[in-house]
C-alpha cells in the first residue's frame, strides 16, 4: 500500500478523509499514518461497509481518532477546509458526476492540502488468454458495472479542470500470473451476463478458459492503477 499512498504525503497529526472507504482496509492504513494526534474520516454510501469499517477501526484500537460517516448522497458530511488530505481509491469510476465530486473534494480540503485519487481504467485491462477483441466485447457488455469505466485516463484533465494545482499523475501496473485478479474478472463477468448481452454459457466458457490458463501457468492479467494528485 505504501507506494500507492506516497504522493499523498501523509503525516502524523493530519485530518484525512477516505472517500468511499468500503470495509475499511485503506482507512486502517491512513489511521496508522495520522496516529491519535490526527483524525481519519471514512465516508461511504453503503451502510454495511460503514459498519464493517467502524468495526475494523475499533478492533485496531483506532476508534478514538476515526469517524466513519454514512453518506446518503454525494455530499461529504464535513465542513469547508476541514481536512489536510483526501484519499479516494477505486471509487471515482462509480460516482454519478465526476466534476461535482471533485468540487466537493476541493471544498472539504483546506487550501494547499492534497487530494490523492487512485483508480483504474477498465479499457486497459489485459486478460490473456482472452485476446483484445473478446475482452473488449466482455467489458463493453459489463459497462453498466461502472459509471465511468475509463476514469483512469480522464482523471488528470478532470483534476486540472476542477481547479487543483500541482496536478501530477503516475501509473502503476503489476503482472498477475497467478490468478489473483480472477475474482475481479468474475465480478465484471456477472455484469456482462446481467446486461443480457452475454449468455450465461458464454460467460462460463470464458471463465473456464481463464481458470484453465491459470492452472497451466500461462495466464497474464494486469489492470493499471492511475494515481492522480493535486493541491486544493
Ligand atoms: C471498489 S470499493 C473501494 C473501497 C475502498 N476505497 C478500497 O479501495 O478498498 C468502492 C466503494 O465506493 C463506495 N461508493 C461508491 N460511490 C460512492 C459515492 N458516491 N460516495 C461515497 N462512496 C461511494 C462504495 O460503496 C464502495 O464501498
XYZ file of N, CA and C and ligand atoms in Angstrom:
723
model
N 0.828 -1.220 0.000
C 0.000 0.000 0.000
C 0.862 1.271 0.000
N 2.060 1.202 0.606
C 2.874 2.419 0.766
C 3.156 3.136 -0.560
N 3.556 2.438 -1.643
C 3.819 3.171 -2.887
C 2.575 3.871 -3.435
N 1.402 3.261 -3.228
C 0.163 3.889 -3.718
C -0.161 5.168 -2.948
N 0.270 5.217 -1.689
C -0.085 6.363 -0.844
C 0.993 7.436 -0.802
N 2.206 7.124 -1.265
C 3.342 8.058 -1.130
C 3.017 9.478 -1.605
N 2.352 9.666 -2.767
C 2.105 11.039 -3.225
C 1.187 11.846 -2.299
N 0.461 11.171 -1.414
C -0.447 11.892 -0.509
C 0.322 12.590 0.611
N 1.593 12.236 0.792
C 2.445 12.917 1.777
C 1.770 12.937 3.158
N 1.430 11.759 3.634
C 0.698 11.641 4.902
C 1.654 11.774 6.090
N 1.166 12.460 7.132
C 1.997 12.668 8.327
C 1.138 12.555 9.586
N 1.765 12.243 10.715
C 1.011 12.233 11.974
C 0.385 13.599 12.241
N -0.812 13.567 12.800
C -1.483 14.813 13.175
C -2.428 15.355 12.117
N -2.392 14.779 10.912
C -3.255 15.305 9.840
C -4.702 14.815 9.985
N -5.606 15.617 9.440
C -7.002 15.198 9.289
C -7.147 14.687 7.854
N -7.532 13.417 7.711
C -7.545 12.766 6.396
C -8.930 12.180 6.129
N -9.446 12.430 4.938
C -10.720 11.837 4.512
C -10.421 10.635 3.623
N -11.114 9.535 3.871
C -11.054 8.359 2.988
C -12.423 8.273 2.312
N -12.499 8.800 1.089
C -13.799 8.878 0.398
C -14.098 7.544 -0.286
N -15.242 6.963 0.044
C -15.579 5.630 -0.473
C -14.734 4.585 0.233
N -14.796 4.600 1.564
C -13.841 3.807 2.374
C -14.118 2.314 2.310
N -15.307 1.899 1.842
C -15.608 0.473 1.799
C -15.476 -0.134 3.191
N -15.025 -1.400 3.285
C -14.954 -2.056 4.601
C -13.801 -1.600 5.481
N -12.987 -0.662 5.005
C -12.063 -0.001 5.941
C -10.595 -0.356 5.843
N -10.209 -1.155 4.855
C -8.798 -1.551 4.742
C -7.864 -0.347 4.595
N -8.214 0.568 3.711
C -7.378 1.752 3.498
C -7.451 2.693 4.708
N -8.634 2.807 5.302
C -8.791 3.693 6.469
C -7.864 3.257 7.604
N -7.688 1.947 7.763
C -6.762 1.437 8.788
C -5.350 1.945 8.522
N -4.962 1.867 7.243
C -3.623 2.313 6.853
C -3.477 3.821 7.094
N -4.514 4.571 6.762
C -4.471 6.024 6.953
C -4.389 6.362 8.447
N -5.113 5.617 9.268
C -5.097 5.878 10.715
C -3.712 5.588 11.308
N -3.048 4.577 10.738
C -1.669 4.302 11.196
C -0.770 5.499 10.869
N -1.036 6.152 9.740
C -0.213 7.304 9.334
C -0.508 8.539 10.187
N -1.780 8.831 10.441
C -2.115 10.062 11.185
C -1.825 9.911 12.670
N -1.987 8.661 13.181
C -1.852 8.451 14.616
C -2.940 9.179 15.378
N -2.947 9.026 16.708
C -4.025 9.602 17.529
C -4.013 11.123 17.583
N -2.939 11.769 17.115
C -2.933 13.245 17.090
C -3.668 13.777 15.862
N -4.005 12.901 14.931
C -4.767 13.299 13.750
C -6.160 12.711 13.803
N -6.816 12.677 12.643
C -8.165 12.091 12.592
C -8.435 11.578 11.178
N -9.032 10.407 11.083
C -9.433 9.859 9.781
C -10.960 9.853 9.707
N -11.484 10.434 8.641
C -12.921 10.416 8.380
C -13.183 9.485 7.197
N -13.735 8.321 7.438
C -14.193 7.465 6.348
C -15.575 7.933 5.916
N -15.848 7.810 4.630
C -17.171 8.185 4.097
C -17.585 7.099 3.118
N -18.807 6.589 3.255
C -19.282 5.617 2.256
C -20.800 5.662 2.166
N -21.289 5.307 0.982
C -22.740 5.254 0.731
C -23.366 3.972 1.271
N -22.557 2.937 1.397
C -23.067 1.602 1.702
C -23.059 1.378 3.219
N -24.245 1.223 3.805
C -24.362 1.123 5.262
C -23.625 -0.101 5.807
N -23.649 -1.207 5.058
C -22.947 -2.404 5.530
C -21.449 -2.144 5.627
N -20.908 -1.495 4.591
C -19.470 -1.188 4.619
C -19.139 -0.211 5.754
N -20.023 0.740 6.000
C -19.796 1.693 7.096
C -19.654 0.928 8.412
N -20.555 -0.022 8.640
C -20.491 -0.831 9.869
C -19.201 -1.639 9.939
N -18.821 -2.228 8.807
C -17.589 -3.037 8.787
C -16.353 -2.170 9.040
N -16.329 -0.985 8.446
C -15.179 -0.096 8.629
C -15.089 0.362 10.090
N -16.229 0.709 10.667
C -16.215 1.116 12.095
C -15.654 -0.010 12.955
N -16.109 -1.231 12.670
C -15.668 -2.375 13.470
C -14.166 -2.608 13.302
N -13.695 -2.536 12.038
C -12.266 -2.781 11.778
C -11.406 -1.749 12.501
N -11.839 -0.493 12.489
C -11.064 0.575 13.147
C -11.123 0.408 14.669
N -12.282 0.003 15.181
C -12.398 -0.216 16.628
C -11.523 -1.398 17.053
N -11.563 -2.470 16.260
C -10.763 -3.661 16.595
C -9.273 -3.334 16.637
N -8.873 -2.362 15.797
C -7.449 -1.988 15.759
C -7.097 -0.983 16.855
N -8.098 -0.571 17.642
C -7.837 0.388 18.723
C -7.811 1.829 18.244
N -8.406 2.095 17.055
C -8.335 3.433 16.455
C -9.644 4.222 16.594
N -10.598 3.700 17.356
C -11.934 4.320 17.384
C -11.885 5.785 17.830
N -10.988 6.111 18.747
C -10.984 7.454 19.336
C -10.593 8.539 18.330
N -9.878 8.178 17.289
C -9.456 9.222 16.338
C -9.887 8.905 14.902
N -10.981 8.161 14.814
C -11.562 7.888 13.497
C -13.086 8.036 13.578
N -13.677 8.458 12.458
C -15.132 8.552 12.354
C -15.502 8.006 10.983
N -16.504 7.138 10.926
C -16.954 6.660 9.615
C -18.372 7.185 9.398
N -18.516 7.986 8.367
C -19.784 8.648 8.075
C -20.559 7.854 7.023
N -21.844 7.705 7.258
C -22.700 7.109 6.233
C -23.279 8.235 5.383
N -22.750 8.409 4.184
C -23.244 9.464 3.297
C -24.498 8.957 2.588
N -25.446 9.845 2.408
C -26.671 9.432 1.711
C -26.732 10.014 0.303
N -25.803 10.900 -0.012
C -25.695 11.418 -1.373
C -24.220 11.754 -1.604
N -23.917 12.521 -2.629
C -22.512 12.754 -2.964
C -21.876 13.889 -2.162
N -22.637 14.452 -1.218
C -22.067 15.487 -0.362
C -21.293 14.833 0.775
N -20.115 15.379 1.066
C -19.304 14.854 2.167
C -19.730 15.573 3.453
N -20.101 14.820 4.480
C -20.644 15.473 5.683
C -19.556 16.103 6.558
N -18.767 16.992 5.964
C -17.713 17.713 6.692
C -17.769 19.181 6.294
N -17.228 20.042 7.177
C -17.203 21.480 6.887
C -16.164 21.812 5.819
N -16.261 23.020 5.289
C -15.278 23.511 4.313
C -13.883 23.494 4.947
N -12.877 23.148 4.161
C -11.464 23.248 4.557
C -11.158 22.519 5.860
N -11.893 21.442 6.146
C -11.703 20.739 7.422
C -10.552 19.738 7.356
N -10.179 19.314 6.148
C -9.207 18.217 6.034
C -7.880 18.703 5.455
N -6.807 18.024 5.863
C -5.481 18.269 5.267
C -5.277 17.421 4.017
N -5.912 16.251 4.004
C -5.727 15.310 2.903
C -7.071 14.630 2.604
N -7.248 14.273 1.339
C -8.369 13.400 0.974
C -7.820 12.329 0.049
N -8.069 11.085 0.401
C -7.614 9.958 -0.405
C -8.858 9.206 -0.891
N -8.832 8.790 -2.148
C -10.013 8.153 -2.737
C -9.522 7.035 -3.653
N -9.808 5.795 -3.269
C -9.249 4.670 -4.022
C -10.354 3.796 -4.615
N -10.339 3.692 -5.927
C -11.270 2.829 -6.660
C -12.741 3.170 -6.393
N -13.025 4.457 -6.425
C -14.391 4.945 -6.186
C -14.880 5.823 -7.340
N -13.977 6.608 -7.929
C -14.413 7.606 -8.920
C -15.080 6.979 -10.146
N -14.794 5.715 -10.412
C -15.440 5.043 -11.546
C -16.943 4.864 -11.319
N -17.393 5.021 -10.043
C -18.801 4.797 -9.708
C -19.596 6.077 -9.474
N -18.930 7.213 -9.264
C -19.703 8.411 -8.867
C -20.490 8.931 -10.068
N -21.687 9.473 -9.824
C -22.530 9.892 -10.951
C -22.002 11.112 -11.689
N -21.269 11.999 -10.978
C -20.830 13.253 -11.604
C -19.394 13.532 -11.132
N -18.433 13.191 -11.971
C -17.017 13.294 -11.578
C -16.660 14.735 -11.196
N -17.099 15.700 -12.011
C -16.747 17.104 -11.751
C -17.340 17.573 -10.419
N -18.573 17.178 -10.136
C -19.214 17.602 -8.882
C -18.503 16.981 -7.687
N -18.074 15.732 -7.829
C -17.368 15.077 -6.723
C -16.012 15.732 -6.492
N -15.307 16.078 -7.568
C -14.014 16.759 -7.403
C -14.211 18.130 -6.748
N -15.291 18.813 -7.088
C -15.576 20.114 -6.459
C -15.816 19.928 -4.954
N -16.480 18.840 -4.621
C -16.729 18.533 -3.206
C -15.408 18.219 -2.489
N -14.494 17.522 -3.167
C -13.171 17.255 -2.571
C -12.458 18.581 -2.287
N -12.538 19.499 -3.244
C -11.860 20.810 -3.065
C -12.469 21.578 -1.906
N -13.759 21.408 -1.733
C -14.442 22.143 -0.650
C -13.952 21.692 0.726
N -13.810 20.373 0.922
C -13.504 19.891 2.281
C -12.017 19.928 2.608
N -11.156 20.023 1.575
C -9.712 20.058 1.830
C -9.262 21.519 1.897
N -8.465 21.830 2.900
C -8.004 23.232 3.078
C -7.123 23.652 1.905
N -7.072 24.959 1.625
C -6.175 25.406 0.561
C -4.744 24.946 0.822
N -4.137 24.366 -0.181
C -2.774 23.835 -0.030
C -2.752 22.365 0.368
N -3.896 21.858 0.836
C -3.983 20.438 1.179
C -4.006 19.580 -0.086
N -3.843 18.268 0.094
C -3.661 17.374 -1.064
C -4.853 16.432 -1.237
N -5.297 16.317 -2.489
C -6.278 15.291 -2.871
C -5.543 14.248 -3.710
N -5.661 13.001 -3.292
C -4.919 11.913 -3.949
C -5.915 10.826 -4.361
N -6.021 10.628 -5.668
C -7.025 9.684 -6.192
C -6.317 8.525 -6.875
N -6.770 7.332 -6.559
C -6.209 6.115 -7.160
C -7.366 5.408 -7.854
N -7.219 5.167 -9.141
C -8.308 4.461 -9.829
C -7.781 3.756 -11.065
N -8.544 2.792 -11.535
C -8.109 2.020 -12.694
C -8.786 2.535 -13.960
N -8.441 1.918 -15.048
C -9.057 2.253 -16.340
C -9.367 0.907 -17.000
N -10.661 0.581 -17.065
C -11.039 -0.773 -17.485
C -10.771 -1.023 -18.958
N -10.511 0.034 -19.708
C -10.108 -0.147 -21.097
C -8.678 -0.634 -21.218
N -7.932 -0.647 -20.112
C -6.536 -1.091 -20.140
C -6.351 -2.445 -19.458
N -7.484 -3.083 -19.154
C -7.408 -4.439 -18.587
C -6.845 -5.408 -19.624
N -5.930 -6.260 -19.186
C -5.415 -7.342 -20.032
C -5.726 -8.666 -19.343
N -6.335 -9.570 -20.059
C -6.558 -10.936 -19.551
C -6.195 -11.886 -20.677
N -4.986 -12.378 -20.663
C -4.608 -13.390 -21.641
C -4.800 -14.746 -20.995
N -5.610 -15.568 -21.568
C -5.730 -15.921 -22.979
C -6.901 -15.312 -23.766
N -7.597 -14.304 -23.292
C -8.824 -13.906 -23.992
C -8.590 -13.110 -25.271
N -7.452 -12.433 -25.354
C -7.210 -11.606 -26.538
C -7.971 -10.287 -26.449
N -7.580 -9.335 -27.285
C -8.124 -7.981 -27.181
C -9.598 -7.909 -27.569
N -9.988 -8.599 -28.648
C -11.359 -8.439 -29.163
C -12.389 -9.040 -28.206
N -12.136 -10.263 -27.763
C -13.114 -10.897 -26.868
C -13.206 -10.170 -25.534
N -12.050 -9.704 -25.032
C -12.081 -8.988 -23.759
C -12.853 -7.674 -23.910
N -12.666 -6.992 -25.035
C -13.380 -5.732 -25.255
C -14.896 -5.991 -25.323
N -15.289 -7.077 -25.980
C -16.720 -7.413 -26.047
C -17.284 -7.652 -24.644
N -16.507 -8.391 -23.841
C -16.947 -8.681 -22.477
C -17.074 -7.383 -21.674
N -16.060 -6.521 -21.778
C -16.064 -5.280 -20.996
C -17.160 -4.334 -21.470
N -17.408 -4.293 -22.773
C -18.496 -3.450 -23.275
C -19.832 -3.921 -22.693
N -20.004 -5.239 -22.657
C -21.256 -5.790 -22.117
C -21.375 -5.519 -20.618
N -20.218 -5.426 -19.941
C -20.223 -5.237 -18.482
C -20.189 -3.770 -18.085
N -20.308 -2.876 -19.038
C -20.051 -1.461 -18.747
C -21.030 -0.877 -17.733
N -22.191 -1.528 -17.558
C -23.133 -0.993 -16.573
C -22.623 -1.165 -15.148
N -21.507 -1.896 -14.970
C -20.915 -2.033 -13.635
C -20.326 -0.715 -13.153
N -20.034 0.179 -14.092
C -19.348 1.432 -13.743
C -20.096 2.608 -14.358
N -19.980 3.774 -13.716
C -20.479 4.995 -14.347
C -19.481 5.471 -15.401
N -18.187 5.391 -15.047
C -17.129 5.885 -15.930
C -16.013 4.836 -15.984
N -16.177 3.809 -16.838
C -15.181 2.721 -16.826
C -13.765 3.165 -17.200
N -13.661 4.248 -17.973
C -12.331 4.716 -18.398
C -11.871 5.906 -17.562
N -12.227 5.895 -16.272
C -11.927 7.037 -15.398
C -10.427 7.320 -15.322
N -9.594 6.275 -15.335
C -8.151 6.475 -15.148
C -7.580 7.512 -16.094
N -7.900 7.376 -17.386
C -7.275 8.255 -18.388
C -7.789 9.695 -18.331
N -8.970 9.920 -17.724
C -9.501 11.300 -17.720
C -9.277 12.035 -16.399
N -8.799 11.322 -15.379
C -8.685 11.957 -14.059
C -7.736 13.149 -14.050
N -6.639 13.031 -14.789
C -5.650 14.120 -14.808
C -6.298 15.410 -15.324
N -6.952 15.335 -16.478
C -7.559 16.554 -17.036
C -8.740 17.015 -16.180
N -9.477 16.069 -15.606
C -10.615 16.459 -14.754
C -10.128 17.196 -13.502
N -9.002 16.744 -12.943
C -8.443 17.417 -11.753
C -8.015 18.835 -12.116
N -7.410 18.986 -13.288
C -6.973 20.324 -13.716
C -8.183 21.224 -13.927
N -9.186 20.675 -14.607
C -10.401 21.440 -14.888
C -11.104 21.848 -13.594
N -10.969 21.006 -12.569
C -11.636 21.296 -11.291
C -10.888 22.352 -10.489
N -9.721 22.764 -10.989
C -9.018 23.869 -10.327
C -7.921 23.464 -9.365
N -7.575 22.183 -9.331
C -6.456 21.767 -8.472
C -5.151 22.271 -9.074
N -4.157 22.530 -8.229
C -2.849 22.948 -8.734
C -1.834 21.826 -8.494
N -0.673 21.955 -9.127
C 0.408 20.956 -9.000
C -0.112 19.540 -9.264
N -0.950 19.389 -10.266
C -1.530 18.069 -10.527
C -0.463 17.161 -11.157
N -0.295 15.985 -10.570
C 0.666 15.029 -11.126
C -0.028 13.686 -11.317
N 0.518 12.899 -12.226
C -0.064 11.576 -12.456
C 1.049 10.542 -12.552
N 0.798 9.395 -11.942
C 1.712 8.259 -12.062
C 0.860 7.021 -12.293
N 1.439 6.042 -12.956
C 0.681 4.829 -13.280
C 1.466 3.629 -12.781
N 0.770 2.773 -12.032
C 1.417 1.553 -11.522
C 0.695 0.335 -12.091
N 1.446 -0.630 -12.524
C 0.834 -1.861 -13.036
C 1.661 -3.055 -12.585
N 0.976 -4.054 -12.068
C 1.648 -5.301 -11.708
C 1.260 -6.371 -12.711
N 2.073 -7.381 -12.819
C 1.763 -8.518 -13.702
C 1.270 -9.668 -12.829
N 0.004 -10.030 -13.000
C -0.580 -11.138 -12.226
C -0.533 -12.402 -13.067
N 0.356 -13.314 -12.716
C 0.440 -14.590 -13.439
C -0.090 -15.740 -12.582
N -0.685 -15.390 -11.430
C -1.150 -16.445 -10.505
C -2.662 -16.472 -10.356
N -3.369 -15.550 -11.021
C -4.831 -15.574 -10.957
C -5.414 -14.806 -9.795
N -4.619 -13.922 -9.170
C -5.148 -13.137 -8.037
C -6.304 -12.249 -8.482
N -6.296 -11.841 -9.758
C -7.355 -10.950 -10.241
C -8.599 -11.701 -10.725
N -8.605 -13.023 -10.609
C -9.767 -13.784 -11.103
C -11.083 -13.322 -10.462
N -11.124 -13.065 -9.130
C -12.396 -12.591 -8.545
C -12.876 -11.284 -9.182
N -11.943 -10.413 -9.568
C -12.328 -9.158 -10.225
C -12.979 -9.465 -11.569
N -12.358 -10.385 -12.322
C -12.911 -10.760 -13.635
C -14.279 -11.414 -13.475
N -14.415 -12.264 -12.463
C -15.699 -12.938 -12.224
C -16.791 -11.897 -11.922
N -16.427 -10.907 -11.122
C -17.381 -9.855 -10.749
C -17.842 -9.088 -11.999
N -16.880 -8.707 -12.819
C -17.205 -7.961 -14.041
C -18.046 -8.830 -14.979
N -17.688 -10.107 -15.085
C -18.392 -11.020 -15.995
C -19.868 -11.174 -15.604
N -20.125 -11.092 -14.286
C -21.526 -11.165 -13.825
C -22.357 -10.041 -14.447
N -21.737 -8.862 -14.539
C -22.456 -7.720 -15.119
C -22.706 -7.924 -16.611
N -21.755 -8.565 -17.292
C -21.942 -8.843 -18.722
C -23.174 -9.733 -18.907
N -23.349 -10.676 -17.982
C -24.494 -11.596 -18.050
C -25.791 -10.855 -17.700
N -25.743 -10.068 -16.629
C -26.933 -9.323 -16.191
C -27.405 -8.363 -17.287
N -26.458 -7.847 -18.061
C -26.811 -6.886 -19.121
C -27.669 -7.531 -20.208
N -27.640 -8.887 -20.261
C -28.373 -9.604 -21.298
C -27.595 -9.710 -22.600
N -26.405 -9.106 -22.646
C -25.615 -9.147 -23.882
C -24.772 -10.411 -23.977
N -24.532 -11.053 -22.856
C -23.763 -12.308 -22.836
C -24.613 -13.387 -22.167
N -24.768 -14.529 -22.836
C -25.486 -15.633 -22.197
C -24.593 -16.250 -21.128
N -25.261 -16.889 -20.146
C -24.509 -17.483 -19.040
C -23.453 -18.465 -19.538
N -23.821 -19.273 -20.576
C -22.861 -20.295 -21.010
C -21.623 -19.647 -21.652
N -21.815 -18.473 -22.255
C -20.669 -17.782 -22.848
C -19.739 -17.237 -21.744
N -20.359 -16.690 -20.693
C -19.568 -16.204 -19.552
C -18.841 -17.375 -18.892
N -19.571 -18.479 -18.685
C -18.959 -19.654 -18.055
C -17.770 -20.157 -18.874
N -17.926 -20.164 -20.200
C -16.845 -20.662 -21.068
C -15.603 -19.782 -20.938
N -15.826 -18.474 -20.881
C -14.693 -17.546 -20.733
C -13.976 -17.777 -19.410
N -14.761 -17.885 -18.337
C -14.137 -18.065 -17.023
C -13.425 -19.414 -16.927
N -14.004 -20.432 -17.547
C -13.350 -21.753 -17.546
C -12.014 -21.674 -18.283
N -12.019 -20.962 -19.393
C -10.783 -20.821 -20.177
C -9.698 -20.108 -19.367
N -10.110 -19.075 -18.644
C -9.126 -18.323 -17.844
C -8.619 -19.196 -16.696
N -9.529 -19.906 -16.034
C -9.104 -20.787 -14.928
C -8.112 -21.836 -15.426
N -8.403 -22.384 -16.604
C -7.509 -23.415 -17.172
C -6.125 -22.817 -17.469
N -6.140 -21.621 -17.986
C -4.881 -20.953 -18.295
C -4.073 -20.691 -17.014
N -4.795 -20.310 -15.946
C -4.113 -20.107 -14.657
C -3.491 -21.425 -14.199
N -4.286 -22.505 -14.300
C -3.788 -23.826 -13.860
C -2.560 -24.248 -14.659
N -2.522 -23.848 -15.921
C -1.378 -24.212 -16.781
C -0.195 -23.271 -16.590
N -0.399 -22.213 -15.797
C 0.681 -21.252 -15.568
C 0.928 -20.344 -16.757
N -0.090 -20.174 -17.620
C 0.103 -19.378 -18.839
C -0.669 -18.066 -18.812
N -1.441 -17.826 -17.764
C -2.329 -16.646 -17.735
C -1.552 -15.385 -17.333
N -1.928 -14.263 -17.950
C -1.373 -12.959 -17.562
C -2.519 -11.964 -17.455
N -2.614 -11.331 -16.278
C -3.625 -10.284 -16.103
C -2.954 -9.026 -15.546
N -3.452 -7.892 -16.003
C -2.983 -6.627 -15.428
C -4.076 -5.570 -15.567
N -4.116 -4.659 -14.613
C -5.051 -3.535 -14.645
C -4.320 -2.333 -14.035
N -3.790 -1.444 -14.874
C -3.009 -0.319 -14.354
C -3.825 0.565 -13.413
N -3.144 1.045 -12.395
C -3.763 1.966 -11.435
C -3.209 3.369 -11.689
N -4.095 4.309 -11.920
C -3.706 5.705 -12.117
C -3.715 6.388 -10.752
N -2.633 7.073 -10.442
C -2.572 7.828 -9.176
C -2.466 9.298 -9.557
N -3.505 10.047 -9.269
C -3.541 11.455 -9.664
C -3.654 12.297 -8.398
N -2.753 13.256 -8.292
C -2.596 14.002 -7.043
C -2.593 15.506 -7.350
N -3.306 16.278 -6.551
C -3.297 17.724 -6.772
C -3.510 18.478 -5.466
N -3.198 19.783 -5.492
C -3.389 20.621 -4.306
C -4.665 21.438 -4.436
N -5.411 21.500 -3.354
C -6.649 22.289 -3.333
C -6.298 23.772 -3.292
C -14.432 -0.759 -5.003
S -14.939 -0.149 -3.471
C -13.441 0.587 -2.886
C -13.345 0.607 -1.387
C -12.043 1.169 -0.839
N -11.831 2.546 -1.246
C -10.877 0.317 -1.258
O -10.082 0.715 -2.092
O -10.786 -0.799 -0.760
C -15.926 1.251 -3.905
C -16.574 1.910 -2.687
O -17.065 3.188 -3.072
C -18.316 3.388 -2.444
N -19.007 4.433 -3.202
C -19.445 4.380 -4.472
N -19.978 5.549 -4.839
C -19.837 6.380 -3.772
C -20.194 7.733 -3.525
N -20.790 8.454 -4.468
N -19.919 8.256 -2.313
C -19.318 7.516 -1.369
N -18.957 6.220 -1.540
C -19.227 5.666 -2.724
C -18.950 2.014 -2.476
O -19.996 1.899 -1.535
C -17.751 1.127 -2.136
O -17.578 0.982 -0.760
